[in-house]
């Protein structure tokens, strides 16, 4: 098997390819299309589907906390439904903690560029934003705004009424002027008030 990377070709066995695809699905945090995987990895649909069957069988083990979800020709990693109660319990205790720098940066981008895809957020921040986006979704500060009419139909994100309530605005027009980026460097957007407002209520 051949995997193209940085203009070079590397021979991969099935275990390596399985690990790469698993990493892609985990890092993406959303459904990835079969065609996108084929193009990225320079593999045929048959090869990708073979790896997906390996992953699917692996995740069926009761000891695994993840599952592989397939909807038509898209694949996504998800937690198993039987573990939701435990996940909610952990997240409930994390609600009182503040937003990380990554989450603040991500929220600022969504607020000023919405609706926006994860790929755009990643490009603006220069790093993966999957975990930050999930954190903001868990907090109810951003939500799914549909899908972009583009290859792969990536998810669009927007802020929620909870975000406006938390920062003390009644609508998006009240938000201050903000130059998102200047030569690749993001200006500060102070969101510490979110925690203060939430605690006061």
PDB file of C-alpha atoms in Angstrom:
ATOM      1  CA  UNK A   1       0.000   0.000   0.000  1.00  0.00           C
ATOM      2  CA  UNK A   2       1.234   3.494  -0.822  1.00  0.00           C
ATOM      3  CA  UNK A   3       0.567   6.594   1.218  1.00  0.00           C
ATOM      4  CA  UNK A   4       1.575   9.966  -0.263  1.00  0.00           C
ATOM      5  CA  UNK A   5       3.003  12.435   2.204  1.00  0.00           C
ATOM      6  CA  UNK A   6       4.864  15.687   1.521  1.00  0.00           C
ATOM      7  CA  UNK A   7       5.555  14.721  -2.065  1.00  0.00           C
ATOM      8  CA  UNK A   8       6.980  11.315  -1.156  1.00  0.00           C
ATOM      9  CA  UNK A   9       5.491   7.847  -1.186  1.00  0.00           C
ATOM     10  CA  UNK A  10       5.646   5.594   1.830  1.00  0.00           C
ATOM     11  CA  UNK A  11       4.809   1.893   1.872  1.00  0.00           C
ATOM     12  CA  UNK A  12       2.216   1.118   4.550  1.00  0.00           C
ATOM     13  CA  UNK A  13       0.879  -2.165   5.806  1.00  0.00           C
ATOM     14  CA  UNK A  14      -2.796  -2.530   6.698  1.00  0.00           C
ATOM     15  CA  UNK A  15      -2.155  -1.884  10.408  1.00  0.00           C
ATOM     16  CA  UNK A  16      -0.439   1.435   9.669  1.00  0.00           C
ATOM     17  CA  UNK A  17      -3.202   2.512   7.310  1.00  0.00           C
ATOM     18  CA  UNK A  18      -5.805   1.543   9.902  1.00  0.00           C
ATOM     19  CA  UNK A  19      -4.024   3.690  12.488  1.00  0.00           C
ATOM     20  CA  UNK A  20      -3.821   6.650  10.109  1.00  0.00           C
ATOM     21  CA  UNK A  21      -7.529   6.498   9.283  1.00  0.00           C
ATOM     22  CA  UNK A  22      -8.430   6.123  12.958  1.00  0.00           C
ATOM     23  CA  UNK A  23      -6.339   9.214  13.706  1.00  0.00           C
ATOM     24  CA  UNK A  24      -8.024  11.170  10.915  1.00  0.00           C
ATOM     25  CA  UNK A  25     -11.507  10.303  12.172  1.00  0.00           C
ATOM     26  CA  UNK A  26     -10.614  11.142  15.772  1.00  0.00           C
ATOM     27  CA  UNK A  27      -8.913  14.412  14.842  1.00  0.00           C
ATOM     28  CA  UNK A  28     -11.712  15.509  12.514  1.00  0.00           C
ATOM     29  CA  UNK A  29     -14.397  15.233  15.178  1.00  0.00           C
ATOM     30  CA  UNK A  30     -17.054  14.990  12.469  1.00  0.00           C
ATOM     31  CA  UNK A  31     -18.139  12.727   9.622  1.00  0.00           C
ATOM     32  CA  UNK A  32     -15.574  12.227   6.850  1.00  0.00           C
ATOM     33  CA  UNK A  33     -16.593  11.148   3.379  1.00  0.00           C
ATOM     34  CA  UNK A  34     -15.236   8.058   1.654  1.00  0.00           C
ATOM     35  CA  UNK A  35     -14.139  10.110  -1.359  1.00  0.00           C
ATOM     36  CA  UNK A  36     -12.196  12.507   0.878  1.00  0.00           C
ATOM     37  CA  UNK A  37     -10.326   9.613   2.486  1.00  0.00           C
ATOM     38  CA  UNK A  38      -9.573   8.056  -0.906  1.00  0.00           C
ATOM     39  CA  UNK A  39      -8.218  11.332  -2.233  1.00  0.00           C
ATOM     40  CA  UNK A  40      -6.175  12.124   0.884  1.00  0.00           C
ATOM     41  CA  UNK A  41      -4.642   8.668   1.178  1.00  0.00           C
ATOM     42  CA  UNK A  42      -4.492   7.863  -2.537  1.00  0.00           C
ATOM     43  CA  UNK A  43      -6.467   4.671  -1.947  1.00  0.00           C
ATOM     44  CA  UNK A  44      -9.340   2.984  -3.726  1.00  0.00           C
ATOM     45  CA  UNK A  45     -12.812   2.813  -2.137  1.00  0.00           C
ATOM     46  CA  UNK A  46     -12.320  -0.926  -1.751  1.00  0.00           C
ATOM     47  CA  UNK A  47      -9.151  -0.424   0.328  1.00  0.00           C
ATOM     48  CA  UNK A  48     -10.771   2.217   2.547  1.00  0.00           C
ATOM     49  CA  UNK A  49     -13.887   0.097   3.107  1.00  0.00           C
ATOM     50  CA  UNK A  50     -11.664  -2.856   4.042  1.00  0.00           C
ATOM     51  CA  UNK A  51      -9.973  -0.756   6.739  1.00  0.00           C
ATOM     52  CA  UNK A  52     -13.337   0.516   7.967  1.00  0.00           C
ATOM     53  CA  UNK A  53     -14.506  -3.054   8.479  1.00  0.00           C
ATOM     54  CA  UNK A  54     -11.389  -3.713  10.566  1.00  0.00           C
ATOM     55  CA  UNK A  55     -12.104  -0.641  12.702  1.00  0.00           C
ATOM     56  CA  UNK A  56     -15.790  -1.458  13.019  1.00  0.00           C
ATOM     57  CA  UNK A  57     -15.051  -4.965  14.275  1.00  0.00           C
ATOM     58  CA  UNK A  58     -12.387  -3.650  16.653  1.00  0.00           C
ATOM     59  CA  UNK A  59     -14.788  -1.125  18.195  1.00  0.00           C
ATOM     60  CA  UNK A  60     -17.434  -3.784  18.726  1.00  0.00           C
ATOM     61  CA  UNK A  61     -15.306  -5.107  21.588  1.00  0.00           C
ATOM     62  CA  UNK A  62     -17.090  -4.367  24.881  1.00  0.00           C
ATOM     63  CA  UNK A  63     -13.855  -2.990  26.308  1.00  0.00           C
ATOM     64  CA  UNK A  64     -13.801  -0.148  23.775  1.00  0.00           C
ATOM     65  CA  UNK A  65     -15.523   3.138  24.546  1.00  0.00           C
ATOM     66  CA  UNK A  66     -15.851   4.262  20.949  1.00  0.00           C
ATOM     67  CA  UNK A  67     -17.851   3.074  17.963  1.00  0.00           C
ATOM     68  CA  UNK A  68     -17.572   3.647  14.225  1.00  0.00           C
ATOM     69  CA  UNK A  69     -20.721   5.193  12.783  1.00  0.00           C
ATOM     70  CA  UNK A  70     -21.359   4.877   9.050  1.00  0.00           C
ATOM     71  CA  UNK A  71     -24.022   6.895   7.272  1.00  0.00           C
ATOM     72  CA  UNK A  72     -24.025   6.140   3.565  1.00  0.00           C
ATOM     73  CA  UNK A  73     -20.458   6.885   2.447  1.00  0.00           C
ATOM     74  CA  UNK A  74     -19.380   8.887   5.498  1.00  0.00           C
ATOM     75  CA  UNK A  75     -17.658   7.668   8.661  1.00  0.00           C
ATOM     76  CA  UNK A  76     -17.377   9.146  12.139  1.00  0.00           C
ATOM     77  CA  UNK A  77     -16.100   8.085  15.544  1.00  0.00           C
ATOM     78  CA  UNK A  78     -18.605   8.402  18.368  1.00  0.00           C
ATOM     79  CA  UNK A  79     -18.906   7.387  21.998  1.00  0.00           C
ATOM     80  CA  UNK A  80     -21.111   4.387  22.745  1.00  0.00           C
ATOM     81  CA  UNK A  81     -24.673   5.215  23.906  1.00  0.00           C
ATOM     82  CA  UNK A  82     -24.346   2.988  26.968  1.00  0.00           C
ATOM     83  CA  UNK A  83     -21.614   5.322  28.262  1.00  0.00           C
ATOM     84  CA  UNK A  84     -23.581   8.580  27.920  1.00  0.00           C
ATOM     85  CA  UNK A  85     -24.564   8.721  31.613  1.00  0.00           C
ATOM     86  CA  UNK A  86     -20.901   8.604  32.658  1.00  0.00           C
ATOM     87  CA  UNK A  87     -19.923  11.240  30.097  1.00  0.00           C
ATOM     88  CA  UNK A  88     -22.696  13.594  31.212  1.00  0.00           C
ATOM     89  CA  UNK A  89     -21.610  13.182  34.835  1.00  0.00           C
ATOM     90  CA  UNK A  90     -18.044  14.224  34.009  1.00  0.00           C
ATOM     91  CA  UNK A  91     -19.159  17.147  31.840  1.00  0.00           C
ATOM     92  CA  UNK A  92     -21.517  18.326  34.560  1.00  0.00           C
ATOM     93  CA  UNK A  93     -18.563  18.795  36.921  1.00  0.00           C
ATOM     94  CA  UNK A  94     -16.535  20.515  34.205  1.00  0.00           C
ATOM     95  CA  UNK A  95     -19.239  23.125  33.615  1.00  0.00           C
ATOM     96  CA  UNK A  96     -17.872  25.204  36.497  1.00  0.00           C
ATOM     97  CA  UNK A  97     -14.394  25.450  35.018  1.00  0.00           C
ATOM     98  CA  UNK A  98     -13.309  28.327  32.790  1.00  0.00           C
ATOM     99  CA  UNK A  99     -12.736  28.267  29.068  1.00  0.00           C
ATOM    100  CA  UNK A 100      -9.242  27.387  27.902  1.00  0.00           C
ATOM    101  CA  UNK A 101      -7.277  29.758  25.686  1.00  0.00           C
ATOM    102  CA  UNK A 102      -7.979  27.471  22.718  1.00  0.00           C
ATOM    103  CA  UNK A 103     -11.711  27.545  23.444  1.00  0.00           C
ATOM    104  CA  UNK A 104     -11.691  31.338  23.791  1.00  0.00           C
ATOM    105  CA  UNK A 105      -9.895  31.759  20.470  1.00  0.00           C
ATOM    106  CA  UNK A 106     -12.259  29.334  18.770  1.00  0.00           C
ATOM    107  CA  UNK A 107     -15.335  31.031  20.223  1.00  0.00           C
ATOM    108  CA  UNK A 108     -14.091  34.434  19.080  1.00  0.00           C
ATOM    109  CA  UNK A 109     -13.640  33.159  15.522  1.00  0.00           C
ATOM    110  CA  UNK A 110     -17.103  31.597  15.467  1.00  0.00           C
ATOM    111  CA  UNK A 111     -18.629  34.779  16.896  1.00  0.00           C
ATOM    112  CA  UNK A 112     -17.130  37.040  14.239  1.00  0.00           C
ATOM    113  CA  UNK A 113     -17.030  34.723  11.229  1.00  0.00           C
ATOM    114  CA  UNK A 114     -20.208  32.696  11.656  1.00  0.00           C
ATOM    115  CA  UNK A 115     -21.391  30.502  10.123  1.00  0.00           C
ATOM    116  CA  UNK A 116     -17.947  28.951   9.855  1.00  0.00           C
ATOM    117  CA  UNK A 117     -16.511  25.458   9.338  1.00  0.00           C
ATOM    118  CA  UNK A 118     -13.936  23.715  11.511  1.00  0.00           C
ATOM    119  CA  UNK A 119     -11.462  23.794   8.630  1.00  0.00           C
ATOM    120  CA  UNK A 120     -11.627  27.594   8.471  1.00  0.00           C
ATOM    121  CA  UNK A 121     -11.203  27.808  12.248  1.00  0.00           C
ATOM    122  CA  UNK A 122      -8.184  25.482  12.058  1.00  0.00           C
ATOM    123  CA  UNK A 123      -6.621  27.594   9.292  1.00  0.00           C
ATOM    124  CA  UNK A 124      -7.096  30.819  11.243  1.00  0.00           C
ATOM    125  CA  UNK A 125      -5.733  29.387  14.488  1.00  0.00           C
ATOM    126  CA  UNK A 126      -3.014  27.312  12.832  1.00  0.00           C
ATOM    127  CA  UNK A 127      -3.840  24.232  14.926  1.00  0.00           C
ATOM    128  CA  UNK A 128      -6.615  21.673  15.229  1.00  0.00           C
ATOM    129  CA  UNK A 129      -9.726  23.014  16.959  1.00  0.00           C
ATOM    130  CA  UNK A 130     -11.713  19.785  17.286  1.00  0.00           C
ATOM    131  CA  UNK A 131     -11.501  19.547  21.077  1.00  0.00           C
ATOM    132  CA  UNK A 132     -12.197  23.263  21.530  1.00  0.00           C
ATOM    133  CA  UNK A 133     -15.263  23.044  19.298  1.00  0.00           C
ATOM    134  CA  UNK A 134     -16.540  20.028  21.236  1.00  0.00           C
ATOM    135  CA  UNK A 135     -16.007  21.914  24.491  1.00  0.00           C
ATOM    136  CA  UNK A 136     -18.037  24.881  23.203  1.00  0.00           C
ATOM    137  CA  UNK A 137     -20.779  22.578  21.935  1.00  0.00           C
ATOM    138  CA  UNK A 138     -20.925  20.881  25.346  1.00  0.00           C
ATOM    139  CA  UNK A 139     -21.232  24.289  27.004  1.00  0.00           C
ATOM    140  CA  UNK A 140     -24.025  25.328  24.654  1.00  0.00           C
ATOM    141  CA  UNK A 141     -22.091  28.387  23.457  1.00  0.00           C
ATOM    142  CA  UNK A 142     -22.064  27.290  19.798  1.00  0.00           C
ATOM    143  CA  UNK A 143     -24.295  25.002  17.751  1.00  0.00           C
ATOM    144  CA  UNK A 144     -24.610  23.255  14.420  1.00  0.00           C
ATOM    145  CA  UNK A 145     -25.686  25.703  11.706  1.00  0.00           C
ATOM    146  CA  UNK A 146     -26.181  23.175   8.907  1.00  0.00           C
ATOM    147  CA  UNK A 147     -23.669  22.090   6.295  1.00  0.00           C
ATOM    148  CA  UNK A 148     -21.668  23.966   3.698  1.00  0.00           C
ATOM    149  CA  UNK A 149     -22.524  23.177   0.088  1.00  0.00           C
ATOM    150  CA  UNK A 150     -19.004  22.006  -0.738  1.00  0.00           C
ATOM    151  CA  UNK A 151     -17.177  18.676  -1.134  1.00  0.00           C
ATOM    152  CA  UNK A 152     -17.606  16.639   2.036  1.00  0.00           C
ATOM    153  CA  UNK A 153     -20.409  18.990   3.197  1.00  0.00           C
ATOM    154  CA  UNK A 154     -18.560  20.165   6.340  1.00  0.00           C
ATOM    155  CA  UNK A 155     -20.543  21.251   9.385  1.00  0.00           C
ATOM    156  CA  UNK A 156     -21.066  24.988   9.909  1.00  0.00           C
ATOM    157  CA  UNK A 157     -20.984  26.464  13.415  1.00  0.00           C
ATOM    158  CA  UNK A 158     -22.672  29.532  14.905  1.00  0.00           C
ATOM    159  CA  UNK A 159     -23.056  31.070  18.348  1.00  0.00           C
ATOM    160  CA  UNK A 160     -26.163  30.449  20.435  1.00  0.00           C
ATOM    161  CA  UNK A 161     -28.487  32.631  22.511  1.00  0.00           C
ATOM    162  CA  UNK A 162     -26.625  31.217  25.525  1.00  0.00           C
ATOM    163  CA  UNK A 163     -23.434  32.859  24.191  1.00  0.00           C
ATOM    164  CA  UNK A 164     -25.166  36.248  23.899  1.00  0.00           C
ATOM    165  CA  UNK A 165     -26.649  35.912  27.373  1.00  0.00           C
ATOM    166  CA  UNK A 166     -23.286  34.952  28.828  1.00  0.00           C
ATOM    167  CA  UNK A 167     -21.442  37.975  27.415  1.00  0.00           C
ATOM    168  CA  UNK A 168     -24.293  40.379  28.105  1.00  0.00           C
ATOM    169  CA  UNK A 169     -25.455  41.104  24.544  1.00  0.00           C
ATOM    170  CA  UNK A 170     -29.003  40.923  23.220  1.00  0.00           C
ATOM    171  CA  UNK A 171     -27.957  40.477  19.582  1.00  0.00           C
ATOM    172  CA  UNK A 172     -24.821  40.077  17.463  1.00  0.00           C
ATOM    173  CA  UNK A 173     -24.976  43.691  16.288  1.00  0.00           C
ATOM    174  CA  UNK A 174     -23.987  44.800  19.799  1.00  0.00           C
ATOM    175  CA  UNK A 175     -20.646  43.016  19.576  1.00  0.00           C
ATOM    176  CA  UNK A 176     -17.645  45.395  19.400  1.00  0.00           C
ATOM    177  CA  UNK A 177     -15.487  45.850  16.318  1.00  0.00           C
ATOM    178  CA  UNK A 178     -12.906  43.150  16.037  1.00  0.00           C
ATOM    179  CA  UNK A 179     -10.143  42.591  13.503  1.00  0.00           C
ATOM    180  CA  UNK A 180      -9.914  38.828  13.522  1.00  0.00           C
ATOM    181  CA  UNK A 181      -6.424  38.465  12.167  1.00  0.00           C
ATOM    182  CA  UNK A 182      -3.444  40.583  11.270  1.00  0.00           C
ATOM    183  CA  UNK A 183      -0.575  38.752   9.607  1.00  0.00           C
ATOM    184  CA  UNK A 184      -1.801  35.491  11.111  1.00  0.00           C
ATOM    185  CA  UNK A 185      -1.982  36.748  14.711  1.00  0.00           C
ATOM    186  CA  UNK A 186      -5.333  36.879  16.473  1.00  0.00           C
ATOM    187  CA  UNK A 187      -6.187  39.839  18.681  1.00  0.00           C
ATOM    188  CA  UNK A 188      -7.407  39.114  22.182  1.00  0.00           C
ATOM    189  CA  UNK A 189     -11.109  38.680  22.785  1.00  0.00           C
ATOM    190  CA  UNK A 190     -11.807  38.627  26.519  1.00  0.00           C
ATOM    191  CA  UNK A 191     -14.424  35.989  27.282  1.00  0.00           C
ATOM    192  CA  UNK A 192     -13.714  35.629  30.987  1.00  0.00           C
ATOM    193  CA  UNK A 193     -17.037  37.317  31.663  1.00  0.00           C
ATOM    194  CA  UNK A 194     -18.783  34.167  30.521  1.00  0.00           C
ATOM    195  CA  UNK A 195     -17.753  32.383  33.707  1.00  0.00           C
ATOM    196  CA  UNK A 196     -18.591  35.361  35.931  1.00  0.00           C
ATOM    197  CA  UNK A 197     -22.025  35.843  34.421  1.00  0.00           C
ATOM    198  CA  UNK A 198     -22.835  32.150  34.677  1.00  0.00           C
ATOM    199  CA  UNK A 199     -21.798  31.967  38.334  1.00  0.00           C
ATOM    200  CA  UNK A 200     -23.818  35.049  39.278  1.00  0.00           C
ATOM    201  CA  UNK A 201     -26.916  33.429  37.890  1.00  0.00           C
TER     202      UNK A 201
END
